[in-house]
Amino acid sequence: MAPLLLAASLVAPAQAQAEEATWTGPLSTRGRWIVDAHGDRFKLKSGNWHGASGTYTGSGDINDPANHHSGEKADQVPLGLDRATMATIISGFKEIGVNSIRLPFSNQMIRDTTPVNGLKDPQLNGKRPLEVYDAVVAELTRNNLAVILNNHTTTSRWCCGVDGNERWNTSQSTDQWINDWAFMADRYKANKRVVGADLYNEVRRNVWDDPNWGWGNDHDWHKASQQAADRLQQTSPDLLVIVEGINWTGIPVDGFAHGRPTLEPARFLSHTLANPAKLVYSAHFYGYTGPNHSGATGIGETTDPRYQDLSPQDHVNVLQRQAFFITEAQKHFTAPLWISEFGVGGRNENNPKARDWFERFVNQLIANDTDFAYWPLVGFHTNRGGNGWALLHWDAAGNRMGVNDGDDWRAGAWNRLVNAPSRTGQVPHETRWNQLLKESCPQKEKLVGISHTGNRGLCVSGPQWSGTTRVTNEQHVTNDWATGYTKLQCPTNNAAVGYANFTLVCAPVAQGTQTRVLWFDRSDNRPDQGGDWANGHYKGQCAQDEHIAGVAYNWRRTPDALLCRK
C-alpha cells in the first residue's frame, strides 16, 4: 500500500464495519421496504462495480487506455481485476461497509467471445468477458454480498451521452433486449444472492427523439419495462425487478423544453407486476446535474440550477418531487426507492458547492432511511492522484488507496451513511394498491375502482384467487340497480378482479349481501386511498372493506356506476 501523505492534525473518522451476513435470499418488498426470505428488512447499502458495461469513450484505438474514461481500461470486465485479485477487491468492499453490489454489464459483453488476459486471478485469464462476469458474481455471493445485475449499456461504451445507448432499443430491438434479460436471469436464477435485475441505465433522449412514459409507442419506457418485468417474472420469479426513472428529455438549450423527469411520471402511471412484491424503483442524483440541467459545461449547458446550486429546502423539495415520493405509504406507486447512483469527486474535489451537496444528499438518504448505491466503488490511481471518484483505488502495482485512509474528505459522510441507524427486523405485510394495467388484478388482489374514461382501474389486497369467470352480459343481474344502464354483475359469492373491453372478470373470493350503488359519471366518488390512479378522469372506488360486484355503463360504453358489496 502506498504511504499516507497526511497532515499531523488529520484524524481518520470512525470507519464502517462489515456486516455479518444474517440475511437469506431471495429478497421481496413490503410497502416501501425490501425484506429477505424471513421478512426481515434488508437495506441495500450498495456500490457500483463498473467495467463490464464498457469504459471506451468511442473514438481512437480501443486498446489505448487514453481512449477509455479517465484512462481506466476495463476490457468489458469489472474494473481493477488487472491490478488486484477478486478476493482483494471484495475484501475492500466489505471493509467499507457495503452489503450489495450493482454490477453493470452491456449486451455486447454477453456475446463477445474475445478472451481476456492480464488479470491477477490466473484462473480468469483466457475466459471471455461473460465468463469473468460469472466468476465475479460467484465470488461476490460467496462472500455474502447481494448482487444486482444492471443492464447499463447496449454497446460497450462509457455512459451516458449521445452514444447509441440512450434507450434499451436504440442499438437493438426491444425483443432482443428482453431476450437478453431472460438469458441473464436464467443464468443466475439458482443463486439466491443474485437478488435483482436493474433493467436499464439512464434512459434518455438521442439526437432526434425523447423516451416517454405511457404513450404506447416504441419509445415508451413504461411499456418496455413492464414487458421486461413480465418476462423476468416468468423466467426467474425470485428476482427483484428494478425500474429506473427517465434520465433526460428535451434539448438542453435555453428556450427549449428540457429536463430530468426521473420518477415523476410514476405518480400517475406506475407498474403492476404479476407478483407486485418484487418491484423496486430507482433514480440517480449527482450535484453537478439538476432537475433541468444536463450536467454539461460549455455545449449543452443551460442557465438552469444544478442540484448543488439549490437552497437546502429547495433541494429537499425537488428530491421529494422527483423520486422520494415513491415511498409514500399505501399508494399505487408505493415501493422501495433505491438511489442506484450518486457520488462526488474525492481528494481533488475543491468545489465547496459539490462538497456541500454531497453532505446534504447523504443527510437526505439518512433521514429517509433510503437504499443506495455509490458510484463507483473501484478506480485507478497514480501516486494517489487520478479520477478520484471511487471509494477504493488501485495503482498499477496493486497498491490500494481507500476512502478511509485519512486524507479523503468524503470519509465522514460515507461512514455516517453506512453506519446510520435504520429500520431492522420484521416488516409486517401491509395493504397493497396497484393500478389495473391488464384485464385482471394480480392474484391476491381484488378490483376496487374503475375510471369513467381512460381505461384505468385500481386493485387492492384481497384473498388468493385462481379460477375466474368472464361476464359479458346481464345473466347474473339479480335486480335493476341501475335503471336504463347495461349491467355486468359477478355471480353470487364472487368479487370483481378485473375489467376490460366491457368484460367483468370475477373470482369466487367474496361473501356478503349488503350492497350500495356508487355513481361516478359526473365527478370522483371515492375514498382518498391508493393515490391518483386515473389522473384527469372521474373515478369510482368502493371502500377498502367492500368489493366490486357489478359495473353499469350507458350507450356511450363508459362505466358510470359500481355495485359495491360487503
Short mmCIF file of C-alpha atoms in Angstrom, two decimals, residues 7-390:
data_model
loop_
_atom_site.label_atom_id
_atom_site.label_comp_id
_atom_site.label_asym_id
_atom_site.label_seq_id
_atom_site.Cartn_x
_atom_site.Cartn_y
_atom_site.Cartn_z
CA ALA A 7 -1.02 16.31 7.88
CA ALA A 8 -0.35 15.64 11.52
CA SER A 9 -3.64 17.20 12.51
CA LEU A 10 -5.80 14.86 10.40
CA VAL A 11 -7.85 12.34 12.35
CA ALA A 12 -9.43 9.42 10.50
CA PRO A 13 -13.22 9.15 11.01
CA ALA A 14 -14.87 6.13 12.51
CA GLN A 15 -14.81 3.51 9.79
CA ALA A 16 -17.67 1.36 8.57
CA GLN A 17 -17.83 -2.13 9.93
CA ALA A 18 -18.51 -5.04 7.62
CA GLU A 19 -21.94 -6.54 8.27
CA GLU A 20 -22.30 -10.15 9.21
CA ALA A 21 -24.41 -11.97 6.67
CA THR A 22 -27.59 -12.74 8.56
CA TRP A 23 -29.90 -12.40 5.59
CA THR A 24 -31.44 -15.12 3.46
CA GLY A 25 -32.36 -14.71 -0.20
CA PRO A 26 -34.41 -14.19 -2.20
CA LEU A 27 -35.49 -10.64 -1.50
CA SER A 28 -39.01 -9.21 -1.80
CA THR A 29 -40.79 -6.00 -0.83
CA ARG A 30 -43.36 -5.00 1.78
CA GLY A 31 -44.59 -1.48 1.21
CA ARG A 32 -41.54 0.76 0.88
CA TRP A 33 -39.15 -1.79 2.41
CA ILE A 34 -37.03 -4.58 0.92
CA VAL A 35 -37.12 -7.74 3.02
CA ASP A 36 -35.31 -11.06 2.96
CA ALA A 37 -36.87 -14.51 2.80
CA HIS A 38 -37.75 -14.33 6.51
CA GLY A 39 -39.48 -10.95 6.21
CA ASP A 40 -36.63 -9.03 7.84
CA ARG A 41 -35.69 -5.66 6.42
CA PHE A 42 -32.66 -5.83 4.10
CA LYS A 43 -31.32 -2.38 3.32
CA LEU A 44 -29.36 -2.15 0.09
CA LYS A 45 -26.12 -0.46 1.15
CA SER A 46 -24.62 -0.84 -2.28
CA GLY A 47 -21.85 0.31 -4.53
CA ASN A 48 -21.34 0.13 -8.28
CA TRP A 49 -18.54 -2.09 -9.59
CA HIS A 50 -18.46 -0.96 -13.20
CA GLY A 51 -16.35 -2.05 -16.15
CA ALA A 52 -18.26 -4.91 -17.75
CA SER A 53 -20.54 -2.31 -19.33
CA GLY A 54 -17.59 -0.69 -21.13
CA THR A 55 -15.10 2.10 -20.46
CA TYR A 56 -14.21 3.01 -24.08
CA THR A 57 -15.09 6.61 -24.93
CA GLY A 58 -15.88 5.81 -28.57
CA SER A 59 -13.01 7.29 -30.55
CA GLY A 60 -9.42 6.29 -31.21
CA ASP A 61 -7.66 2.99 -30.65
CA ILE A 62 -9.76 0.90 -28.26
CA ASN A 63 -6.58 -0.75 -26.98
CA ASP A 64 -5.11 2.58 -25.83
CA PRO A 65 -6.05 3.34 -22.22
CA ALA A 66 -6.07 7.03 -23.10
CA ASN A 67 -9.29 6.40 -25.05
CA HIS A 68 -11.07 4.98 -22.02
CA HIS A 69 -12.79 7.06 -19.35
CA SER A 70 -10.09 8.61 -17.14
CA GLY A 71 -7.63 6.11 -18.62
CA GLU A 72 -9.40 3.31 -16.72
CA LYS A 73 -9.46 0.50 -19.29
CA ALA A 74 -11.57 -2.48 -18.20
CA ASP A 75 -11.81 -4.81 -21.24
CA GLN A 76 -15.51 -5.49 -20.53
CA VAL A 77 -14.87 -6.99 -17.10
CA PRO A 78 -15.32 -5.40 -13.67
CA LEU A 79 -12.67 -2.70 -13.28
CA GLY A 80 -9.44 -3.39 -11.45
CA LEU A 81 -9.07 -7.11 -11.97
CA ASP A 82 -5.80 -6.43 -13.80
CA ARG A 83 -4.50 -4.70 -10.64
CA ALA A 84 -5.86 -6.79 -7.78
CA THR A 85 -7.48 -10.18 -7.28
CA MET A 86 -11.22 -10.62 -6.82
CA ALA A 87 -10.63 -11.56 -3.18
CA THR A 88 -8.64 -8.39 -2.54
CA ILE A 89 -11.19 -6.10 -4.15
CA ILE A 90 -14.18 -7.76 -2.48
CA SER A 91 -12.45 -7.62 0.89
CA GLY A 92 -12.24 -3.87 0.35
CA PHE A 93 -15.97 -3.68 -0.33
CA LYS A 94 -16.78 -5.42 2.94
CA GLU A 95 -14.28 -3.29 4.81
CA ILE A 96 -16.04 -0.04 3.83
CA GLY A 97 -19.46 -1.38 4.77
CA VAL A 98 -21.37 -2.29 1.62
CA ASN A 99 -23.61 -5.36 1.62
CA SER A 100 -24.60 -5.40 -2.05
CA ILE A 101 -23.12 -4.69 -5.46
CA ARG A 102 -24.75 -3.18 -8.54
CA LEU A 103 -22.85 -4.98 -11.29
CA PRO A 104 -23.24 -3.28 -14.68
CA PHE A 105 -23.00 -5.19 -17.95
CA SER A 106 -23.55 -4.46 -21.62
CA ASN A 107 -25.44 -6.54 -24.13
CA GLN A 108 -22.28 -6.58 -26.22
CA MET A 109 -20.39 -8.16 -23.32
CA ILE A 110 -22.83 -11.07 -23.24
CA ARG A 111 -21.87 -12.07 -26.80
CA ASP A 112 -18.19 -11.10 -27.01
CA THR A 113 -16.01 -14.21 -27.31
CA THR A 114 -12.66 -12.38 -27.20
CA PRO A 115 -10.59 -13.85 -24.35
CA VAL A 116 -9.46 -11.52 -21.56
CA ASN A 117 -5.89 -11.73 -20.31
CA GLY A 118 -3.64 -9.92 -17.88
CA LEU A 119 -5.92 -10.43 -14.87
CA LYS A 120 -4.48 -11.05 -11.40
CA ASP A 121 -6.56 -14.19 -10.84
CA PRO A 122 -4.83 -16.69 -13.15
CA GLN A 123 -7.94 -18.85 -13.49
CA LEU A 124 -9.73 -15.94 -15.18
CA ASN A 125 -7.20 -15.46 -17.96
CA GLY A 126 -8.32 -16.76 -21.33
CA LYS A 127 -12.01 -16.55 -20.41
CA ARG A 128 -14.44 -14.46 -22.38
CA PRO A 129 -15.96 -11.43 -20.60
CA LEU A 130 -19.22 -13.14 -19.66
CA GLU A 131 -17.30 -15.99 -18.03
CA VAL A 132 -15.31 -13.46 -15.99
CA TYR A 133 -18.60 -11.82 -15.02
CA ASP A 134 -19.84 -15.27 -13.92
CA ALA A 135 -16.79 -15.71 -11.71
CA VAL A 136 -17.21 -12.27 -10.16
CA VAL A 137 -20.88 -12.94 -9.39
CA ALA A 138 -19.95 -16.26 -7.78
CA GLU A 139 -17.19 -14.70 -5.67
CA LEU A 140 -19.33 -11.77 -4.54
CA THR A 141 -22.17 -14.00 -3.46
CA ARG A 142 -19.79 -16.49 -1.84
CA ASN A 143 -18.76 -13.52 0.30
CA ASN A 144 -22.40 -12.97 1.30
CA LEU A 145 -22.83 -9.85 -0.81
CA ALA A 146 -26.09 -9.42 -2.69
CA VAL A 147 -25.70 -8.82 -6.44
CA ILE A 148 -27.96 -6.68 -8.59
CA LEU A 149 -27.50 -7.28 -12.32
CA ASN A 150 -27.59 -3.97 -14.18
CA ASN A 151 -28.05 -3.63 -17.94
CA HIS A 152 -26.01 -0.44 -18.13
CA THR A 153 -25.33 -0.14 -21.84
CA THR A 154 -26.11 -1.94 -25.08
CA THR A 155 -22.71 -1.48 -26.73
CA SER A 156 -19.63 -1.50 -24.52
CA ARG A 157 -19.18 2.26 -24.27
CA TRP A 158 -18.71 4.68 -21.41
CA CYS A 159 -22.12 6.02 -20.45
CA CYS A 160 -24.07 8.38 -20.78
CA GLY A 161 -24.22 10.77 -23.69
CA VAL A 162 -25.49 10.55 -27.25
CA ASP A 163 -23.65 7.28 -27.68
CA GLY A 164 -26.05 4.73 -29.20
CA ASN A 165 -27.06 3.53 -25.73
CA GLU A 166 -29.71 6.13 -24.97
CA ARG A 167 -32.64 3.71 -24.87
CA TRP A 168 -32.96 -0.01 -24.32
CA ASN A 169 -33.74 -0.31 -28.04
CA THR A 170 -31.51 2.34 -29.60
CA SER A 171 -28.93 -0.16 -30.89
CA GLN A 172 -31.09 -3.29 -30.79
CA SER A 173 -34.75 -4.27 -30.79
CA THR A 174 -36.91 -4.39 -27.69
CA ASP A 175 -37.37 -8.12 -28.27
CA GLN A 176 -33.61 -8.67 -28.29
CA TRP A 177 -33.23 -6.62 -25.11
CA ILE A 178 -35.90 -8.68 -23.34
CA ASN A 179 -34.42 -11.94 -24.63
CA ASP A 180 -31.02 -10.94 -23.28
CA TRP A 181 -32.58 -10.24 -19.90
CA ALA A 182 -34.25 -13.64 -19.91
CA PHE A 183 -30.86 -15.19 -20.70
CA MET A 184 -29.14 -13.39 -17.82
CA ALA A 185 -31.94 -14.08 -15.35
CA ASP A 186 -31.95 -17.76 -16.20
CA ARG A 187 -28.16 -17.91 -15.97
CA TYR A 188 -28.09 -16.90 -12.30
CA LYS A 189 -31.51 -17.97 -11.02
CA ALA A 190 -30.13 -20.81 -8.89
CA ASN A 191 -28.05 -18.31 -6.89
CA LYS A 192 -30.42 -16.69 -4.37
CA ARG A 193 -27.88 -14.00 -3.55
CA VAL A 194 -28.31 -12.65 -7.08
CA VAL A 195 -31.27 -10.62 -5.94
CA GLY A 196 -32.24 -8.12 -8.63
CA ALA A 197 -32.49 -7.11 -12.27
CA ASP A 198 -31.90 -3.38 -12.82
CA LEU A 199 -33.49 -3.12 -16.24
CA TYR A 200 -31.70 -0.24 -17.97
CA ASN A 201 -29.49 2.67 -17.03
CA GLU A 202 -30.33 6.35 -17.55
CA VAL A 203 -32.93 6.16 -20.32
CA ARG A 204 -32.57 9.41 -22.21
CA ARG A 205 -33.00 11.33 -25.44
CA ASN A 206 -30.99 10.53 -28.54
CA VAL A 207 -30.33 13.12 -31.25
CA TRP A 208 -33.89 13.06 -32.58
CA ASP A 209 -36.31 11.56 -30.09
CA ASP A 210 -37.29 11.51 -26.45
CA PRO A 211 -38.25 8.47 -24.41
CA ASN A 212 -41.68 8.70 -22.83
CA TRP A 213 -43.70 7.10 -20.04
CA GLY A 214 -47.06 5.78 -21.19
CA TRP A 215 -47.52 6.82 -24.82
CA GLY A 216 -47.64 3.22 -26.04
CA ASN A 217 -45.07 3.58 -28.84
CA ASP A 218 -41.61 2.05 -29.23
CA HIS A 219 -40.05 4.85 -27.16
CA ASP A 220 -42.33 4.11 -24.20
CA TRP A 221 -40.13 3.20 -21.24
CA HIS A 222 -43.10 2.31 -19.03
CA LYS A 223 -44.39 -0.14 -21.62
CA ALA A 224 -41.00 -1.70 -22.35
CA SER A 225 -40.05 -2.08 -18.69
CA GLN A 226 -43.45 -3.62 -17.95
CA GLN A 227 -42.89 -6.14 -20.77
CA ALA A 228 -39.41 -6.97 -19.49
CA ALA A 229 -40.75 -7.37 -15.95
CA ASP A 230 -43.42 -9.79 -17.15
CA ARG A 231 -40.80 -11.92 -18.93
CA LEU A 232 -38.44 -11.88 -15.97
CA GLN A 233 -41.16 -12.98 -13.59
CA GLN A 234 -41.78 -15.97 -15.82
CA THR A 235 -38.06 -16.79 -16.15
CA SER A 236 -36.73 -16.06 -12.66
CA PRO A 237 -39.58 -15.14 -10.31
CA ASP A 238 -37.30 -14.63 -7.30
CA LEU A 239 -35.59 -11.53 -8.73
CA LEU A 240 -36.43 -8.00 -7.70
CA VAL A 241 -37.33 -6.02 -10.81
CA ILE A 242 -35.79 -2.54 -10.64
CA VAL A 243 -37.13 0.25 -12.86
CA GLU A 244 -35.16 3.47 -13.08
CA GLY A 245 -36.88 6.72 -13.98
CA ILE A 246 -36.24 8.63 -17.21
CA ASN A 247 -32.96 10.50 -17.02
CA TRP A 248 -33.40 13.17 -19.70
CA THR A 249 -35.87 14.54 -22.24
CA GLY A 250 -35.74 17.59 -24.48
CA ILE A 251 -32.99 19.74 -25.97
CA PRO A 252 -30.58 21.22 -23.40
CA VAL A 253 -30.72 24.74 -24.78
CA ASP A 254 -32.29 27.73 -23.05
CA GLY A 255 -35.68 28.39 -24.61
CA PHE A 256 -36.36 24.75 -25.46
CA ALA A 257 -38.24 22.32 -23.24
CA HIS A 258 -35.84 20.03 -21.38
CA GLY A 259 -35.49 18.33 -18.05
CA ARG A 260 -34.92 15.28 -15.93
CA PRO A 261 -38.29 13.54 -15.33
CA THR A 262 -36.75 10.85 -13.10
CA LEU A 263 -39.66 9.03 -11.40
CA GLU A 264 -42.27 11.81 -11.53
CA PRO A 265 -44.43 10.01 -14.15
CA ALA A 266 -44.89 7.06 -11.77
CA ARG A 267 -47.10 9.21 -9.54
CA PHE A 268 -49.87 8.79 -12.12
CA LEU A 269 -48.76 5.67 -14.05
CA SER A 270 -46.90 3.04 -12.07
CA HIS A 271 -46.03 -0.58 -12.78
CA THR A 272 -48.10 -3.58 -11.75
CA LEU A 273 -46.19 -6.85 -11.72
CA ALA A 274 -47.75 -10.30 -11.64
CA ASN A 275 -46.00 -10.56 -8.28
CA PRO A 276 -46.09 -6.94 -7.08
CA ALA A 277 -43.84 -7.78 -4.13
CA LYS A 278 -40.83 -7.68 -6.47
CA LEU A 279 -40.98 -4.09 -7.77
CA VAL A 280 -38.33 -1.53 -6.81
CA TYR A 281 -37.92 1.95 -8.30
CA SER A 282 -34.56 3.66 -8.71
CA ALA A 283 -33.15 7.09 -9.51
CA HIS A 284 -29.76 8.79 -9.93
CA PHE A 285 -28.60 12.10 -8.46
CA TYR A 286 -25.34 14.00 -8.87
CA GLY A 287 -24.67 17.51 -7.63
CA TYR A 288 -23.44 18.78 -10.99
CA THR A 289 -26.73 17.88 -12.71
CA GLY A 290 -30.10 19.41 -11.88
CA PRO A 291 -33.85 18.98 -12.29
CA ASN A 292 -33.47 20.78 -15.63
CA HIS A 293 -29.70 20.71 -16.04
CA SER A 294 -27.93 18.04 -18.08
CA GLY A 295 -24.69 18.44 -16.16
CA ALA A 296 -22.87 19.71 -19.24
CA THR A 297 -20.42 22.57 -19.32
CA GLY A 298 -19.99 24.57 -22.50
CA ILE A 299 -22.05 22.97 -25.29
CA GLY A 300 -25.26 21.65 -23.78
CA GLU A 301 -25.06 23.84 -20.69
CA THR A 302 -28.10 25.89 -19.75
CA THR A 303 -28.81 28.52 -17.13
CA ASP A 304 -30.88 26.10 -15.04
CA PRO A 305 -29.63 25.49 -11.49
CA ARG A 306 -27.73 22.34 -10.67
CA TYR A 307 -28.75 20.35 -7.60
CA GLN A 308 -25.71 21.76 -5.81
CA ASP A 309 -26.98 25.30 -6.52
CA LEU A 310 -30.32 24.77 -4.77
CA SER A 311 -31.05 26.03 -1.29
CA PRO A 312 -31.30 23.29 1.35
CA GLN A 313 -35.11 23.42 1.42
CA ASP A 314 -35.45 23.60 -2.37
CA HIS A 315 -33.09 20.65 -2.63
CA VAL A 316 -35.24 18.55 -0.29
CA ASN A 317 -38.42 19.59 -2.11
CA VAL A 318 -37.01 18.72 -5.54
CA LEU A 319 -35.75 15.33 -4.39
CA GLN A 320 -39.15 14.56 -2.88
CA ARG A 321 -40.95 15.55 -6.09
CA GLN A 322 -38.63 13.66 -8.41
CA ALA A 323 -38.11 10.40 -6.54
CA PHE A 324 -38.54 10.21 -2.77
CA PHE A 325 -42.36 10.40 -3.03
CA ILE A 326 -42.21 6.75 -4.15
CA THR A 327 -42.02 5.68 -0.50
CA GLU A 328 -45.31 7.36 0.47
CA ALA A 329 -47.46 4.74 2.16
CA GLN A 330 -50.33 2.84 0.53
CA LYS A 331 -50.35 4.44 -2.91
CA HIS A 332 -50.50 2.59 -6.22
CA PHE A 333 -46.85 3.60 -6.74
CA THR A 334 -45.58 2.70 -3.25
CA ALA A 335 -42.34 0.73 -3.50
CA PRO A 336 -38.81 0.74 -2.14
CA LEU A 337 -36.66 3.53 -3.58
CA TRP A 338 -33.05 2.69 -4.41
CA ILE A 339 -30.76 5.58 -5.30
CA SER A 340 -28.68 3.35 -7.53
CA GLU A 341 -26.14 6.06 -8.39
CA PHE A 342 -24.84 9.08 -6.53
CA GLY A 343 -21.29 10.24 -5.99
CA VAL A 344 -18.76 13.05 -5.95
CA GLY A 345 -15.07 13.62 -6.54
CA GLY A 346 -12.71 12.80 -3.71
CA ARG A 347 -9.35 14.24 -2.71
CA ASN A 348 -9.12 16.62 -5.66
CA GLU A 349 -12.68 17.97 -5.39
CA ASN A 350 -12.25 21.52 -4.13
CA ASN A 351 -15.60 22.99 -5.19
CA PRO A 352 -17.36 23.88 -1.93
CA LYS A 353 -20.77 23.55 -3.61
CA ALA A 354 -20.02 19.96 -4.69
CA ARG A 355 -18.79 19.06 -1.22
CA ASP A 356 -21.78 20.69 0.47
CA TRP A 357 -24.20 18.92 -1.90
CA PHE A 358 -22.73 15.52 -1.06
CA GLU A 359 -23.10 16.14 2.66
CA ARG A 360 -26.70 17.29 2.19
CA PHE A 361 -27.58 14.38 -0.05
CA VAL A 362 -26.18 11.90 2.44
CA ASN A 363 -28.30 13.63 5.09
CA GLN A 364 -31.35 13.09 2.89
CA LEU A 365 -30.57 9.39 2.48
CA ILE A 366 -30.14 9.00 6.23
CA ALA A 367 -33.26 10.98 7.12
CA ASN A 368 -35.39 8.86 4.79
CA ASP A 369 -33.65 5.55 5.53
CA THR A 370 -33.22 5.16 1.77
CA ASP A 371 -31.44 2.30 -0.01
CA PHE A 372 -28.44 3.47 -2.00
CA ALA A 373 -25.55 2.55 -4.32
CA TYR A 374 -22.47 4.76 -4.57
CA TRP A 375 -20.83 5.37 -7.96
CA PRO A 376 -18.20 3.99 -8.32
CA LEU A 377 -16.53 1.62 -5.90
CA VAL A 378 -13.35 0.94 -7.91
CA GLY A 379 -10.94 3.29 -9.67
CA PHE A 380 -7.28 3.69 -10.60
CA HIS A 381 -4.71 5.98 -9.01
CA THR A 382 -1.16 7.02 -9.73
CA ASN A 383 0.75 8.32 -6.70
CA ARG A 384 -2.61 8.97 -5.02
CA GLY A 385 -3.83 11.07 -7.93
CA GLY A 386 -6.29 10.46 -10.74
CA ASN A 387 -10.03 10.40 -11.28
CA GLY A 388 -10.74 10.36 -7.55
CA TRP A 389 -14.47 9.47 -7.63
CA ALA A 390 -14.10 5.87 -6.49
#
